[in-house]
mmCIF file of C-alpha atoms and ligand atoms in Angstrom:
data_model
loop_
_atom_site.group_PDB
_atom_site.id
_atom_site.type_symbol
_atom_site.label_atom_id
_atom_site.label_comp_id
_atom_site.label_asym_id
_atom_site.label_seq_id
_atom_site.Cartn_x
_atom_site.Cartn_y
_atom_site.Cartn_z
ATOM 1 C CA MET A 175 -3.417 -5.958 -3.007
ATOM 2 C CA GLY A 176 -4.639 -8.590 -0.468
ATOM 3 C CA ALA A 177 -7.662 -8.239 1.853
ATOM 4 C CA ASN A 178 -5.434 -8.998 4.876
ATOM 5 C CA ASP A 179 -2.718 -6.484 3.937
ATOM 6 C CA MET A 180 -1.444 -4.553 6.974
ATOM 7 C CA LYS A 181 -2.407 -0.870 6.677
ATOM 8 C CA LEU A 182 0.668 1.249 7.401
ATOM 9 C CA VAL A 183 1.208 4.965 7.936
ATOM 10 C CA VAL A 184 4.561 6.543 7.033
ATOM 11 C CA VAL A 185 5.369 9.611 9.142
ATOM 12 C CA GLY A 186 8.109 11.972 7.975
ATOM 13 C CA ALA A 187 7.006 10.972 4.467
ATOM 14 C CA ALA A 188 9.141 13.516 2.612
ATOM 15 C CA GLY A 189 12.412 12.628 4.361
ATOM 16 C CA ARG A 190 15.212 10.411 3.031
ATOM 17 C CA MET A 191 13.832 7.395 4.910
ATOM 18 C CA GLY A 192 10.180 8.461 4.478
ATOM 19 C CA GLN A 193 10.481 8.293 0.690
ATOM 20 C CA THR A 194 12.354 4.975 0.862
ATOM 21 C CA LEU A 195 9.634 3.557 3.148
ATOM 22 C CA ILE A 196 6.868 4.588 0.738
ATOM 23 C CA ARG A 197 8.632 2.822 -2.159
ATOM 24 C CA THR A 198 9.314 -0.254 0.001
ATOM 25 C CA VAL A 199 5.734 -0.560 1.322
ATOM 26 C CA HIS A 200 4.546 -0.280 -2.295
ATOM 27 C CA ALA A 201 6.915 -3.078 -3.373
ATOM 28 C CA MET A 202 6.453 -5.562 -0.503
ATOM 29 C CA ASP A 203 3.702 -8.165 -0.148
ATOM 30 C CA GLY A 204 1.361 -8.157 2.862
ATOM 31 C CA VAL A 205 1.353 -4.391 3.462
ATOM 32 C CA ARG A 206 -0.181 -1.296 1.949
ATOM 33 C CA LEU A 207 0.248 2.435 2.423
ATOM 34 C CA HIS A 208 -2.754 3.823 4.291
ATOM 35 C CA ALA A 209 -1.496 7.377 4.889
ATOM 36 C CA ALA A 210 1.570 9.601 4.693
ATOM 37 C CA ILE A 211 2.225 12.317 7.281
ATOM 38 C CA GLU A 212 4.377 15.444 7.428
ATOM 39 C CA ARG A 213 4.357 18.248 10.000
ATOM 40 C CA PRO A 214 1.825 21.138 9.785
ATOM 41 C CA GLY A 215 3.117 23.855 7.464
ATOM 42 C CA SER A 216 5.248 21.431 5.427
ATOM 43 C CA PRO A 217 5.307 22.318 1.698
ATOM 44 C CA PHE A 218 4.602 18.618 0.991
ATOM 45 C CA ILE A 219 1.067 18.604 2.507
ATOM 46 C CA GLY A 220 -1.442 17.703 -0.207
ATOM 47 C CA ARG A 221 1.186 16.200 -2.526
ATOM 48 C CA ASP A 222 0.705 12.582 -3.628
ATOM 49 C CA ALA A 223 2.997 10.313 -1.563
ATOM 50 C CA GLY A 224 3.845 8.208 -4.620
ATOM 51 C CA GLU A 225 4.864 11.235 -6.670
ATOM 52 C CA LEU A 226 6.960 12.507 -3.779
ATOM 53 C CA SER A 227 8.903 9.261 -3.593
ATOM 54 C CA GLY A 228 9.395 8.777 -7.327
ATOM 55 C CA LEU A 229 6.740 6.067 -7.853
ATOM 56 C CA GLY A 230 4.201 8.185 -9.700
ATOM 57 C CA PRO A 231 0.689 8.870 -8.334
ATOM 58 C CA ILE A 232 -0.736 6.256 -5.911
ATOM 59 C CA GLY A 233 -3.752 8.200 -4.606
ATOM 60 C CA VAL A 234 -2.419 8.782 -1.058
ATOM 61 C CA PRO A 235 -2.056 12.500 -0.297
ATOM 62 C CA VAL A 236 0.366 13.682 2.409
ATOM 63 C CA THR A 237 -1.539 15.105 5.413
ATOM 64 C CA ASP A 238 -0.689 16.697 8.782
ATOM 65 C CA GLN A 239 -3.346 14.722 10.746
ATOM 66 C CA PRO A 240 -1.558 11.733 12.357
ATOM 67 C CA LEU A 241 -4.281 10.648 14.820
ATOM 68 C CA GLU A 242 -6.926 10.610 12.097
ATOM 69 C CA ALA A 243 -4.634 8.314 10.090
ATOM 70 C CA PHE A 244 -3.562 6.108 13.020
ATOM 71 C CA VAL A 245 -7.082 5.191 14.193
ATOM 72 C CA GLU A 246 -7.858 3.658 10.782
ATOM 73 C CA ALA A 247 -4.448 1.960 10.405
ATOM 74 C CA GLU A 248 -2.600 -1.003 11.964
ATOM 75 C CA GLY A 249 0.943 0.322 12.104
ATOM 76 C CA VAL A 250 3.197 3.368 11.853
ATOM 77 C CA LEU A 251 6.689 3.484 10.346
ATOM 78 C CA ASP A 252 8.578 6.325 11.999
ATOM 79 C CA PHE A 253 12.023 7.597 10.977
ATOM 80 C CA THR A 254 11.661 11.258 11.957
ATOM 81 C CA ALA A 255 13.140 13.151 14.933
ATOM 82 C CA PRO A 256 12.926 12.551 18.727
ATOM 83 C CA ALA A 257 10.183 15.125 19.518
ATOM 84 C CA GLY A 258 7.971 13.806 16.700
ATOM 85 C CA THR A 259 8.593 10.197 17.691
ATOM 86 C CA VAL A 260 7.547 10.819 21.315
ATOM 87 C CA GLU A 261 4.328 12.442 20.057
ATOM 88 C CA PHE A 262 3.663 9.606 17.575
ATOM 89 C CA ALA A 263 4.239 6.977 20.292
ATOM 90 C CA GLY A 264 1.491 8.597 22.399
ATOM 91 C CA LEU A 265 -0.874 8.611 19.416
ATOM 92 C CA ALA A 266 -0.010 4.988 18.515
ATOM 93 C CA ALA A 267 -0.859 4.055 22.115
ATOM 94 C CA GLN A 268 -4.215 5.871 21.829
ATOM 95 C CA ALA A 269 -4.952 4.005 18.587
ATOM 96 C CA ARG A 270 -3.606 0.687 20.060
ATOM 97 C CA ILE A 271 -1.464 -0.020 16.984
ATOM 98 C CA VAL A 272 2.090 -1.034 16.032
ATOM 99 C CA HIS A 273 4.769 1.686 16.108
ATOM 100 C CA VAL A 274 8.091 0.885 14.431
ATOM 101 C CA ILE A 275 10.697 3.458 15.480
ATOM 102 C CA GLY A 276 13.941 3.986 13.581
ATOM 103 C CA THR A 277 14.510 7.521 14.864
ATOM 104 C CA THR A 278 17.887 7.961 16.593
ATOM 105 C CA GLY A 279 19.219 10.585 19.005
ATOM 106 C CA CYS A 280 16.448 10.124 21.625
ATOM 107 C CA SER A 281 17.279 11.306 25.166
ATOM 108 C CA SER A 282 16.667 9.134 28.237
ATOM 109 C CA ASP A 283 13.581 11.260 28.921
ATOM 110 C CA ASP A 284 12.280 10.550 25.375
ATOM 111 C CA GLU A 285 13.057 6.859 25.866
ATOM 112 C CA ALA A 286 11.017 6.774 29.109
ATOM 113 C CA LYS A 287 8.000 8.345 27.360
ATOM 114 C CA ILE A 288 8.256 5.876 24.478
ATOM 115 C CA ARG A 289 8.427 2.945 26.915
ATOM 116 C CA ALA A 290 5.350 4.310 28.719
ATOM 117 C CA ALA A 291 3.464 4.357 25.404
ATOM 118 C CA ALA A 292 4.411 0.681 24.950
ATOM 119 C CA ARG A 293 1.885 -0.183 27.675
ATOM 120 C CA HIS A 294 -0.754 0.154 24.929
ATOM 121 C CA ALA A 295 1.152 0.208 21.636
ATOM 122 C CA ARG A 296 3.313 -2.588 20.195
ATOM 123 C CA ILE A 297 6.593 -0.738 19.771
ATOM 124 C CA VAL A 298 9.662 -2.017 17.938
ATOM 125 C CA LYS A 299 12.609 0.381 18.273
ATOM 126 C CA SER A 300 16.150 -0.032 16.996
ATOM 127 C CA GLY A 301 19.060 2.200 16.044
ATOM 128 C CA ASN A 302 19.388 0.053 12.943
ATOM 129 C CA MET A 303 16.677 -2.027 11.261
ATOM 130 C CA SER A 304 18.965 -3.971 8.905
ATOM 131 C CA LEU A 305 19.588 -7.705 9.253
ATOM 132 C CA GLY A 306 23.336 -7.206 8.702
ATOM 133 C CA VAL A 307 23.846 -4.712 11.524
ATOM 134 C CA ASN A 308 21.807 -6.766 13.979
ATOM 135 C CA LEU A 309 23.952 -9.794 13.139
ATOM 136 C CA LEU A 310 27.035 -7.594 13.621
ATOM 137 C CA GLY A 311 25.694 -6.735 17.087
ATOM 138 C CA VAL A 312 25.480 -10.436 17.988
ATOM 139 C CA LEU A 313 29.036 -11.021 16.693
ATOM 140 C CA THR A 314 30.292 -7.982 18.609
ATOM 141 C CA GLU A 315 28.823 -9.297 21.853
ATOM 142 C CA LYS A 316 30.480 -12.694 21.298
ATOM 143 C CA ALA A 317 33.862 -11.137 20.410
ATOM 144 C CA ALA A 318 33.779 -8.817 23.436
ATOM 145 C CA ARG A 319 32.976 -11.770 25.690
ATOM 146 C CA ALA A 320 35.749 -13.913 24.190
ATOM 147 C CA LEU A 321 38.491 -11.243 24.310
ATOM 148 C CA GLY A 322 39.158 -9.968 27.847
ATOM 149 C CA SER A 323 39.093 -6.238 28.617
ATOM 150 C CA ALA A 324 42.575 -6.294 30.210
ATOM 151 C CA ASP A 325 44.240 -7.082 26.840
ATOM 152 C CA TRP A 326 41.748 -5.891 24.212
ATOM 153 C CA ASP A 327 40.511 -2.335 23.634
ATOM 154 C CA ILE A 328 37.198 -1.754 21.855
ATOM 155 C CA GLU A 329 36.702 1.233 19.530
ATOM 156 C CA ILE A 330 33.610 1.908 17.413
ATOM 157 C CA LEU A 331 34.020 3.981 14.259
ATOM 158 C CA GLU A 332 31.132 5.299 12.188
ATOM 159 C CA MET A 333 30.693 7.488 9.109
ATOM 160 C CA HIS A 334 27.492 9.027 7.763
ATOM 161 C CA HIS A 335 26.324 11.654 5.270
ATOM 162 C CA LYS A 336 26.742 15.355 6.037
ATOM 163 C CA HIS A 337 23.036 15.898 6.837
ATOM 164 C CA LYS A 338 22.996 13.591 9.878
ATOM 165 C CA VAL A 339 22.202 15.540 13.060
ATOM 166 C CA ASP A 340 22.983 13.107 15.909
ATOM 167 C CA ALA A 341 26.244 11.514 17.094
ATOM 168 C CA PRO A 342 27.340 8.884 17.822
ATOM 169 C CA SER A 343 24.915 7.149 15.463
ATOM 170 C CA GLY A 344 22.156 4.955 16.856
ATOM 171 C CA THR A 345 23.970 1.999 15.309
ATOM 172 C CA ALA A 346 27.274 2.862 16.985
ATOM 173 C CA LEU A 347 25.459 3.013 20.332
ATOM 174 C CA LEU A 348 23.715 -0.317 19.591
ATOM 175 C CA LEU A 349 27.122 -1.895 18.863
ATOM 176 C CA GLY A 350 28.591 -0.294 21.989
ATOM 177 C CA ALA A 351 25.738 -1.735 24.053
ATOM 178 C CA ALA A 352 26.375 -5.175 22.516
ATOM 179 C CA ALA A 353 30.093 -4.959 23.393
ATOM 180 C CA ALA A 354 29.242 -3.828 26.934
ATOM 181 C CA LYS A 355 26.793 -6.730 27.297
ATOM 182 C CA GLY A 356 29.532 -9.150 26.206
ATOM 183 C CA ARG A 357 31.774 -7.719 28.910
ATOM 184 C CA ASP A 358 29.010 -7.594 31.549
ATOM 185 C CA ILE A 359 29.416 -3.847 32.115
ATOM 186 C CA ALA A 360 27.116 -0.824 31.742
ATOM 187 C CA LEU A 361 27.969 1.135 28.577
ATOM 188 C CA ALA A 362 27.098 4.482 30.218
ATOM 189 C CA ASP A 363 29.812 3.968 32.859
ATOM 190 C CA HIS A 364 32.544 2.897 30.416
ATOM 191 C CA SER A 365 32.080 4.846 27.172
ATOM 192 C CA VAL A 366 34.418 7.557 25.847
ATOM 193 C CA ARG A 367 32.411 9.516 23.284
ATOM 194 C CA VAL A 368 34.791 12.435 22.595
ATOM 195 C CA ARG A 369 38.586 12.898 22.705
ATOM 196 C CA ASP A 370 40.302 16.262 22.335
ATOM 197 C CA GLY A 371 43.564 17.786 23.541
ATOM 198 C CA HIS A 372 45.866 16.117 26.112
ATOM 199 C CA THR A 373 43.683 13.133 26.936
ATOM 200 C CA GLY A 374 46.268 10.987 28.712
ATOM 201 C CA PRO A 375 46.536 7.270 27.958
ATOM 202 C CA ARG A 376 43.465 5.248 27.142
ATOM 203 C CA PRO A 377 41.681 4.053 30.327
ATOM 204 C CA ALA A 378 41.553 0.232 30.321
ATOM 205 C CA GLY A 379 38.134 -1.333 29.849
ATOM 206 C CA THR A 380 36.533 1.642 28.115
ATOM 207 C CA ILE A 381 34.582 1.509 24.858
ATOM 208 C CA GLY A 382 35.545 4.405 22.566
ATOM 209 C CA PHE A 383 33.499 6.073 19.846
ATOM 210 C CA ALA A 384 34.692 8.040 16.800
ATOM 211 C CA THR A 385 32.374 9.913 14.442
ATOM 212 C CA LEU A 386 32.986 10.940 10.817
ATOM 213 C CA ARG A 387 30.534 13.001 8.717
ATOM 214 C CA GLY A 388 30.666 13.804 5.017
ATOM 215 C CA GLY A 389 29.133 13.543 1.550
ATOM 216 C CA SER A 390 26.355 11.050 0.923
ATOM 217 C CA VAL A 391 27.595 8.043 2.944
ATOM 218 C CA ILE A 392 24.536 5.953 3.925
ATOM 219 C CA GLY A 393 26.162 4.246 6.927
ATOM 220 C CA GLU A 394 29.565 2.694 7.678
ATOM 221 C CA HIS A 395 30.295 1.022 11.025
ATOM 222 C CA SER A 396 33.364 -0.789 12.342
ATOM 223 C CA VAL A 397 33.985 -2.414 15.694
ATOM 224 C CA ILE A 398 37.740 -2.569 16.244
ATOM 225 C CA LEU A 399 39.101 -4.901 18.913
ATOM 226 C CA ALA A 400 42.713 -3.888 19.379
ATOM 227 C CA GLY A 401 45.133 -6.156 21.251
ATOM 228 C CA GLU A 402 48.919 -6.272 21.647
ATOM 229 C CA GLY A 403 50.306 -7.018 18.188
ATOM 230 C CA GLU A 404 46.967 -7.890 16.571
ATOM 231 C CA GLN A 405 43.599 -6.373 15.737
ATOM 232 C CA VAL A 406 40.167 -7.771 14.867
ATOM 233 C CA THR A 407 37.752 -5.573 12.880
ATOM 234 C CA LEU A 408 34.069 -6.385 12.402
ATOM 235 C CA SER A 409 32.282 -4.064 9.997
ATOM 236 C CA HIS A 410 29.102 -3.292 8.056
ATOM 237 C CA SER A 411 28.532 -1.077 5.009
ATOM 238 C CA ALA A 412 25.077 0.110 4.001
ATOM 239 C CA THR A 413 24.846 0.836 0.282
ATOM 240 C CA ASP A 414 21.066 1.320 -0.005
ATOM 241 C CA ARG A 415 18.512 2.733 2.485
ATOM 242 C CA SER A 416 16.007 0.033 1.467
ATOM 243 C CA ILE A 417 17.754 -2.362 3.921
ATOM 244 C CA PHE A 418 16.388 -0.234 6.802
ATOM 245 C CA ALA A 419 12.936 0.106 5.209
ATOM 246 C CA ARG A 420 12.591 -3.641 4.554
ATOM 247 C CA GLY A 421 13.582 -4.267 8.174
ATOM 248 C CA ALA A 422 10.958 -1.784 9.369
ATOM 249 C CA VAL A 423 8.175 -3.435 7.340
ATOM 250 C CA THR A 424 9.275 -6.881 8.573
ATOM 251 C CA ALA A 425 9.124 -5.508 12.140
ATOM 252 C CA ALA A 426 5.601 -4.137 11.606
ATOM 253 C CA LEU A 427 4.330 -7.473 10.271
ATOM 254 C CA TRP A 428 5.972 -9.323 13.190
ATOM 255 C CA ALA A 429 4.589 -6.914 15.812
ATOM 256 C CA ARG A 430 1.052 -7.254 14.421
ATOM 257 C CA GLY A 431 0.847 -10.622 16.212
ATOM 258 C CA GLN A 432 2.420 -9.507 19.510
ATOM 259 C CA LYS A 433 1.029 -8.130 22.776
ATOM 260 C CA PRO A 434 1.550 -4.427 23.610
ATOM 261 C CA GLY A 435 5.168 -3.967 24.713
ATOM 262 C CA PHE A 436 8.610 -2.670 23.834
ATOM 263 C CA TYR A 437 10.604 -4.839 21.415
ATOM 264 C CA SER A 438 13.880 -4.660 19.479
ATOM 265 C CA MET A 439 14.964 -5.910 16.061
ATOM 266 C CA LEU A 440 16.688 -8.805 17.854
ATOM 267 C CA ASP A 441 13.219 -9.967 18.929
ATOM 268 C CA VAL A 442 11.898 -9.571 15.378
ATOM 269 C CA LEU A 443 14.825 -11.447 13.811
ATOM 270 C CA GLY A 444 14.948 -14.153 16.490
ATOM 271 C CA LEU A 445 18.510 -13.191 17.425
ATOM 272 C CA ASN A 446 17.791 -12.408 21.086
HETATM 273 N N1 NDP B 679 17.060 2.810 12.654
HETATM 274 C C1 NDP B 679 17.441 2.792 11.375
HETATM 275 O O1 NDP B 679 17.581 1.719 10.735
HETATM 276 C C2 NDP B 679 17.646 4.094 10.684
HETATM 277 C C3 NDP B 679 17.425 5.248 11.349
HETATM 278 N N2 NDP B 679 17.503 6.456 10.715
HETATM 279 C C4 NDP B 679 17.101 7.610 11.507
HETATM 280 O O2 NDP B 679 15.859 8.090 10.999
HETATM 281 C C5 NDP B 679 15.750 9.485 11.239
HETATM 282 C C6 NDP B 679 15.408 10.222 9.951
HETATM 283 O O3 NDP B 679 16.482 10.110 9.041
HETATM 284 P P1 NDP B 679 16.381 10.753 7.576
HETATM 285 O O4 NDP B 679 15.230 10.178 6.830
HETATM 286 O O5 NDP B 679 17.745 10.668 7.008
HETATM 287 O O6 NDP B 679 16.076 12.275 7.973
HETATM 288 P P2 NDP B 679 15.286 13.390 7.122
HETATM 289 O O7 NDP B 679 15.604 14.692 7.792
HETATM 290 O O8 NDP B 679 15.586 13.207 5.666
HETATM 291 O O9 NDP B 679 13.745 13.028 7.336
HETATM 292 C C7 NDP B 679 13.030 13.227 8.513
HETATM 293 C C8 NDP B 679 11.630 13.613 8.116
HETATM 294 O O10 NDP B 679 10.810 13.603 9.268
HETATM 295 C C9 NDP B 679 10.076 14.820 9.285
HETATM 296 N N3 NDP B 679 9.677 15.154 10.646
HETATM 297 C C10 NDP B 679 10.472 15.494 11.682
HETATM 298 N N4 NDP B 679 9.722 15.746 12.766
HETATM 299 C C11 NDP B 679 8.432 15.558 12.390
HETATM 300 C C12 NDP B 679 7.188 15.680 13.057
HETATM 301 N N5 NDP B 679 7.135 16.032 14.345
HETATM 302 N N6 NDP B 679 6.050 15.433 12.370
HETATM 303 C C13 NDP B 679 6.100 15.043 11.072
HETATM 304 N N7 NDP B 679 7.256 14.937 10.374
HETATM 305 C C14 NDP B 679 8.406 15.181 11.041
HETATM 306 C C15 NDP B 679 11.032 15.840 8.688
HETATM 307 O O11 NDP B 679 10.339 17.001 8.322
HETATM 308 P P3 NDP B 679 11.098 18.447 8.447
HETATM 309 O O12 NDP B 679 12.145 18.413 7.378
HETATM 310 O O13 NDP B 679 9.987 19.405 8.233
HETATM 311 O O14 NDP B 679 11.691 18.491 9.828
HETATM 312 C C16 NDP B 679 11.581 15.026 7.528
HETATM 313 O O15 NDP B 679 10.705 15.049 6.418
HETATM 314 C C17 NDP B 679 17.082 9.903 11.877
HETATM 315 O O16 NDP B 679 16.930 9.897 13.280
HETATM 316 C C18 NDP B 679 18.033 8.789 11.438
HETATM 317 O O17 NDP B 679 19.137 8.633 12.280
HETATM 318 C C19 NDP B 679 17.835 6.547 9.398
HETATM 319 C C20 NDP B 679 18.098 5.426 8.679
HETATM 320 C C21 NDP B 679 18.045 4.096 9.257
HETATM 321 O O1 LIG B 680 20.897 8.973 9.862
HETATM 322 C C1 LIG B 680 21.113 7.997 9.111
HETATM 323 O O2 LIG B 680 21.205 8.130 7.878
HETATM 324 C C2 LIG B 680 21.243 6.671 9.713
HETATM 325 N N1 LIG B 680 20.952 6.555 10.973
HETATM 326 C C3 LIG B 680 20.986 5.374 11.754
HETATM 327 C C4 LIG B 680 21.988 5.530 12.857
HETATM 328 O O3 LIG B 680 22.010 6.592 13.524
HETATM 329 O O4 LIG B 680 22.746 4.589 13.107
HETATM 330 C C5 LIG B 680 21.108 4.130 10.934
HETATM 331 C C6 LIG B 680 21.886 4.242 9.663
HETATM 332 O O5 LIG B 680 23.245 4.075 9.931
HETATM 333 C C7 LIG B 680 21.600 5.507 8.884
#
């Protein structure tokens, strides 16, 4: 453990990503686990965070006191749920620390509150923290720019495990935004998120989304560019949640040296 190690708090410590984050912080250089948080009433309060995540005891008990933890820490890793994330952003702003947000499914109202918190906190937020998906976003933007909307239709297909509660995935929306940027259009005005019944032919220039859910799939995403007589597919498969956790820790270390503000993984990875 180094004297300059960044002190990180994992919120949602008992979740799928929370446990992965605890193991990843333990394994990576330059960071250490300062605290682990779950909501009041959680059966995990008081349990050792290392035991919870399969590491064995590490002397960090799970608590339900985020502000107490934040004021003594330098960063928060947050893969929870929108209401929790909005609350944690406010507390990170109070504590003037880094807040790395992986939570998906935030409404535009949630987004506005998070951006307001970024006046005082250094916030990095992305629907996907992996290097591979962020590269896929850059490639998607380039492909959408190169292939005109009159002749090429863009469809985004995603599959996740059966426990996922939001759709389309944050990653699918990130890829849709990249495609829209490549075409110089606003995604909100051109996306088709659901199809059912007699839909009529596909409106030209739209970006379609299709969602699959089942089993234990960690995350599968494809961007399909369909033309007359040919098709280009760009895709990413996640086979281990540690890709997201490593990205989140990298983001926290990067944001430590930044001014308060709202950043994305493209900023962190130098892909912007
Ligand atoms: N950006 C990225 O790279 C990635 C993003 N994600 C996103 O991360 C989020 C979490 O995913 P996952 O780990 O699979 O979900 P889980 O449901 O397994 O974990 C979420 C955890 O957060 C806890 N939690 C929720 N609200 C609060 C709160 N207000 N205070 C404290 N704890 C809270 C939950 O507790 P309880 O069960 O009591 O509600 C649970 O322990 C999702 O939005 C998912 O889409 C996931 C992977 C990668
Ligand atoms: O809920 C998940 O599991 C995941 N969520 C993110 C998303 O919504 O895209 C990232 C990853 O695909 C896993």
